[in-house]
């Protein structure tokens, strides 16, 4: 952590969280540069509207999102907010898409570890990823638990595997807190990324919204029909976030 990206792109702030105004291809270039180089512990997060609301009441989470190396906007709401303040972010990147793009272009033999999701899901994800991207090697998977008392076991497995690229799927804010606590102790990890429900999507546990729906900002609606229990979270992203954001604009004046 704390070594910032080498491209000279702009960073903007939304509700006290920095975002990198950077295209998907530039994200990829940066990550690949870290994977082939000798640097370590490059921390990528994909903050979305719900995470920004969470950061307002969780000081520790807010601090973490201010020390990551790259924050790429995940969510239509973030894109809109950046446009409203006159600093439109270049592109939206979801954790799932970013993870797959990284796997696709990762150097031959890149060692990957998948941490998180329900038992069996990471293994299924490994099978699919290795079939789809023969250049990578998923050398370890572990469902584990995000609570600190399990850190030592997970860390041991990751360090022993020699993983250089780590994806953590515990959902926000647990995955970012896990990464912040453990990253200094991960011996070979060059790049780490919190990916939320990505393993569920890649392994086919949960279907993703059709492309056209994602394109017009209706992914939340699709997810509501598939997982109605997410209604509280969807309310936060589509109703509460815009209100809190607009109020914050008036408070600044
Ligand atoms: N998860 C987990 N352990 C936990 C909580 C969550 O492994 O204690 C996993 C869960 O199985 C899922 C992911 O974390 O794969 C979070 O998914 P969610 O859809 O909530 O992600 P988000 O929408 O926050 O990106």
Coordinates of C-alpha atoms and ligand atoms in Angstrom, one line a residue:
X1 CA 0.0 0.0 0.0
X2 CA 0.8 3.7 -0.1
X3 CA 2.7 3.6 -3.4
X4 CA 0.5 5.3 -5.8
X5 CA 0.0 4.5 -9.4
X6 CA 2.6 5.6 -11.9
X7 CA 0.4 6.9 -14.6
X8 CA -0.4 10.6 -14.2
X9 CA -4.2 10.4 -14.3
X10 CA -6.5 12.5 -12.3
X11 CA -8.0 11.5 -8.9
X12 CA -11.3 13.0 -7.9
X13 CA -13.2 12.8 -4.6
X14 CA -16.8 11.8 -4.1
X15 CA -18.1 11.8 -0.5
X16 CA -14.5 11.9 0.8
X17 CA -13.4 8.8 -1.2
X18 CA -10.9 9.2 -4.0
X19 CA -11.5 7.7 -7.4
X20 CA -9.0 7.3 -10.2
X21 CA -10.2 8.7 -13.5
X22 CA -8.8 6.0 -15.6
X23 CA -9.9 3.8 -18.5
X24 CA -10.2 0.1 -18.3
X25 CA -7.2 -0.4 -20.5
X26 CA -5.1 1.8 -18.3
X27 CA -6.2 -0.2 -15.2
X28 CA -5.1 -3.3 -17.0
X29 CA -1.7 -1.8 -18.0
X30 CA -1.0 -0.7 -14.5
X31 CA -1.9 -4.1 -12.9
X32 CA 0.1 -6.0 -15.5
X33 CA 3.1 -3.7 -14.8
X34 CA 2.8 -4.5 -11.1
X35 CA 2.6 -8.3 -11.9
X36 CA 5.7 -8.3 -14.0
X37 CA 7.7 -5.9 -11.9
X38 CA 9.2 -6.4 -8.4
X39 CA 6.8 -4.1 -6.6
X40 CA 4.5 -5.6 -4.0
X41 CA 1.1 -5.1 -2.3
X42 CA -0.7 -3.1 -5.0
X43 CA -4.2 -2.8 -3.6
X44 CA -7.1 -2.3 -6.0
X45 CA -10.7 -1.5 -4.8
X46 CA -13.9 -0.9 -6.8
X47 CA -16.0 1.4 -4.6
X48 CA -19.7 1.6 -5.3
X49 CA -22.5 3.8 -3.9
X50 CA -23.2 1.4 -1.0
X51 CA -19.5 1.4 0.0
X52 CA -19.5 5.2 0.1
X53 CA -22.5 5.2 2.4
X54 CA -20.8 2.5 4.6
X55 CA -17.6 4.6 4.7
X56 CA -19.6 7.5 6.2
X57 CA -20.3 5.6 9.3
X58 CA -17.3 3.3 9.4
X59 CA -14.2 5.5 9.9
X60 CA -11.8 2.6 9.6
X61 CA -13.3 1.6 6.2
X62 CA -13.0 5.2 5.0
X63 CA -9.4 5.3 6.0
X64 CA -8.7 2.1 4.1
X65 CA -10.4 3.4 0.9
X66 CA -8.1 6.4 1.2
X67 CA -4.9 4.3 1.3
X68 CA -5.7 1.9 -1.6
X69 CA -3.5 2.2 -4.7
X70 CA -6.3 2.3 -7.1
X71 CA -10.0 3.0 -6.7
X72 CA -12.0 2.3 -9.8
X73 CA -15.7 3.3 -9.9
X74 CA -18.1 0.4 -9.8
X75 CA -21.6 1.6 -10.2
X76 CA -23.7 3.9 -12.3
X77 CA -24.3 6.2 -9.3
X78 CA -20.6 7.0 -9.0
X79 CA -20.4 7.8 -12.7
X80 CA -23.4 10.2 -12.4
X81 CA -22.0 11.8 -9.3
X82 CA -18.7 12.5 -11.0
X83 CA -20.6 14.1 -13.9
X84 CA -22.6 16.3 -11.5
X85 CA -19.4 17.8 -9.9
X86 CA -18.0 18.4 -13.4
X87 CA -15.3 15.8 -13.2
X88 CA -16.7 12.9 -15.2
X89 CA -14.9 9.6 -14.6
X90 CA -13.8 7.9 -17.8
X91 CA -15.3 4.5 -17.4
X92 CA -17.1 2.2 -15.0
X93 CA -15.4 -1.0 -14.1
X94 CA -17.1 -3.8 -12.1
X95 CA -15.0 -6.1 -9.9
X96 CA -16.1 -9.1 -12.0
X97 CA -15.1 -7.6 -15.3
X98 CA -11.9 -6.3 -14.0
X99 CA -10.9 -9.6 -12.5
X100 CA -11.6 -11.4 -15.7
X101 CA -9.7 -8.9 -17.8
X102 CA -6.7 -9.2 -15.5
X103 CA -6.8 -13.0 -15.8
X104 CA -7.1 -12.8 -19.6
X105 CA -4.0 -10.7 -20.0
X106 CA -1.9 -11.9 -17.0
X107 CA 1.6 -13.0 -17.9
X108 CA 2.1 -16.7 -18.6
X109 CA 2.1 -18.8 -15.4
X110 CA 0.8 -16.1 -13.1
X111 CA 0.0 -17.7 -9.8
X112 CA -3.4 -16.8 -8.5
X113 CA -5.2 -17.4 -5.2
X114 CA -8.9 -17.2 -4.7
X115 CA -10.1 -16.3 -1.1
X116 CA -13.7 -16.2 0.0
X117 CA -17.3 -17.0 -1.1
X118 CA -19.3 -20.0 0.1
X119 CA -17.5 -23.4 0.3
X120 CA -16.9 -24.9 -3.1
X121 CA -17.5 -21.7 -5.1
X122 CA -13.8 -20.7 -5.3
X123 CA -13.0 -24.2 -6.6
X124 CA -15.7 -24.0 -9.3
X125 CA -14.4 -20.5 -10.2
X126 CA -10.8 -21.9 -10.5
X127 CA -12.0 -24.6 -13.0
X128 CA -13.7 -22.1 -15.1
X129 CA -10.9 -19.5 -15.0
X130 CA -8.2 -22.0 -15.9
X131 CA -10.2 -23.4 -18.8
X132 CA -10.9 -19.9 -20.1
X133 CA -7.5 -18.4 -19.5
X134 CA -4.8 -21.1 -20.0
X135 CA -2.1 -18.5 -19.2
X136 CA -2.9 -18.4 -15.5
X137 CA -2.5 -21.0 -12.7
X138 CA -5.0 -20.9 -9.8
X139 CA -2.6 -22.4 -7.2
X140 CA -4.9 -22.2 -4.3
X141 CA -8.5 -21.6 -3.1
X142 CA -9.9 -21.1 0.3
X143 CA -13.4 -20.2 1.4
X144 CA -12.3 -19.3 5.0
X145 CA -13.9 -16.5 7.1
X146 CA -13.4 -12.8 7.0
X147 CA -13.1 -12.5 10.8
X148 CA -9.6 -11.6 12.2
X149 CA -9.3 -14.8 14.2
X150 CA -9.0 -16.7 10.9
X151 CA -6.4 -14.5 9.5
X152 CA -3.4 -16.6 10.4
X153 CA -4.8 -19.8 8.7
X154 CA -5.7 -17.9 5.5
X155 CA -2.4 -16.1 5.4
X156 CA -0.5 -19.3 5.9
X157 CA -2.2 -20.9 2.9
X158 CA -1.7 -17.9 0.7
X159 CA 2.0 -17.5 1.6
X160 CA 2.7 -21.2 1.2
X161 CA 1.2 -21.2 -2.2
X162 CA 3.5 -18.5 -3.5
X163 CA 0.5 -16.5 -4.9
X164 CA 1.3 -13.3 -6.7
X165 CA -2.2 -12.2 -7.5
X166 CA -4.9 -12.5 -4.9
X167 CA -8.7 -12.0 -5.3
X168 CA -10.7 -11.6 -2.1
X169 CA -14.5 -12.2 -2.2
X170 CA -15.9 -11.4 1.2
X171 CA -18.1 -8.5 0.1
X172 CA -17.5 -4.9 1.2
X173 CA -16.4 -3.8 3.7
X174 CA -15.2 -7.1 5.0
X175 CA -12.9 -7.9 2.1
X176 CA -11.2 -4.4 2.2
X177 CA -10.7 -4.7 6.0
X178 CA -9.3 -8.2 5.5
X179 CA -6.9 -7.0 2.9
X180 CA -5.7 -3.9 4.9
X181 CA -5.0 -6.2 8.0
X182 CA -3.2 -8.9 6.1
X183 CA -1.5 -7.3 3.1
X184 CA 1.7 -6.4 5.0
X185 CA 2.1 -10.0 5.9
X186 CA 1.5 -11.5 2.5
X187 CA 5.0 -12.5 1.3
X188 CA 4.6 -13.0 -2.5
X189 CA 1.4 -11.1 -3.3
X190 CA 2.1 -8.3 -5.9
X191 CA -1.5 -7.3 -6.6
X192 CA -4.6 -7.8 -4.5
X193 CA -8.2 -6.9 -5.3
X194 CA -11.5 -7.1 -3.4
X195 CA -14.1 -8.5 -5.9
X196 CA -17.4 -8.9 -4.0
X197 CA -19.7 -11.4 -5.6
X198 CA -17.3 -12.1 -8.6
X199 CA -16.8 -15.8 -7.7
X200 CA -20.6 -16.3 -7.6
X201 CA -21.0 -14.7 -11.0
X202 CA -18.0 -16.5 -12.7
X203 CA -19.0 -19.9 -11.3
X204 CA -22.6 -19.3 -12.4
X205 CA -24.0 -19.4 -8.9
X206 CA -25.7 -16.1 -9.7
X207 CA -26.6 -15.0 -13.2
X208 CA -25.5 -11.5 -14.2
X209 CA -27.9 -9.0 -15.8
X210 CA -28.0 -8.9 -19.6
X211 CA -25.4 -6.6 -21.1
X212 CA -28.0 -4.0 -22.3
X213 CA -29.5 -3.7 -18.8
X214 CA -26.0 -3.1 -17.3
X215 CA -25.3 -0.6 -20.0
X216 CA -28.3 1.6 -19.1
X217 CA -27.7 1.4 -15.4
X218 CA -30.4 -1.2 -14.5
X219 CA -28.2 -4.0 -13.1
X220 CA -29.7 -3.2 -9.6
X221 CA -33.2 -4.0 -11.0
X222 CA -32.1 -7.3 -12.4
X223 CA -30.4 -8.3 -9.1
X224 CA -33.6 -7.4 -7.2
X225 CA -35.6 -9.9 -9.2
X226 CA -32.9 -12.6 -8.6
X227 CA -32.1 -11.8 -4.9
X228 CA -35.1 -9.9 -3.4
X229 CA -33.3 -9.9 0.0
X230 CA -31.0 -7.3 -1.4
X231 CA -33.8 -4.7 -1.4
X232 CA -32.2 -2.8 1.5
X233 CA -28.9 -2.5 -0.3
X234 CA -30.5 -1.6 -3.6
X235 CA -32.5 1.1 -1.8
X236 CA -29.2 2.5 -0.5
X237 CA -27.6 2.5 -3.9
X238 CA -30.4 4.0 -5.9
X239 CA -32.3 6.2 -3.5
X240 CA -30.2 7.0 -0.4
X241 CA -26.9 7.5 -2.2
X242 CA -28.2 10.2 -4.6
X243 CA -29.9 12.1 -1.7
X244 CA -26.8 12.0 0.5
X245 CA -24.6 13.0 -2.4
X246 CA -26.8 16.0 -3.4
X247 CA -27.0 17.1 0.3
X248 CA -23.3 17.0 0.6
X249 CA -22.9 19.3 -2.4
X250 CA -25.0 22.0 -0.6
X251 CA -23.1 21.5 2.6
X252 CA -19.8 22.3 0.9
X253 CA -21.0 25.8 -0.2
Ligands
LIG1 N1 -18.9 -13.9 1.7 C1 -18.1 -14.8 2.4 N2 -18.1 -14.7 3.7 C2 -18.8 -13.8 4.4 C3 -19.6 -12.9 3.7 C4 -19.6 -12.9 2.4 O1 -17.5 -15.6 1.7 O2 -18.7 -13.8 5.7 C5 -19.0 -13.9 0.2 C6 -20.3 -14.3 -0.4 O3 -20.4 -15.7 -0.5 C7 -20.2 -13.6 -1.7 C8 -19.4 -12.4 -1.5 O4 -18.7 -12.6 -0.2 O5 -19.6 -14.4 -2.6 C9 -20.1 -11.1 -1.3 O6 -21.0 -11.0 -2.3 P1 -21.9 -9.7 -2.5 O7 -22.9 -10.0 -3.5 O8 -22.5 -9.2 -1.1 O9 -20.8 -8.7 -3.0 P2 -20.9 -7.1 -3.2 O10 -22.3 -6.9 -3.8 O11 -20.6 -6.5 -1.9 O12 -19.8 -6.9 -4.2

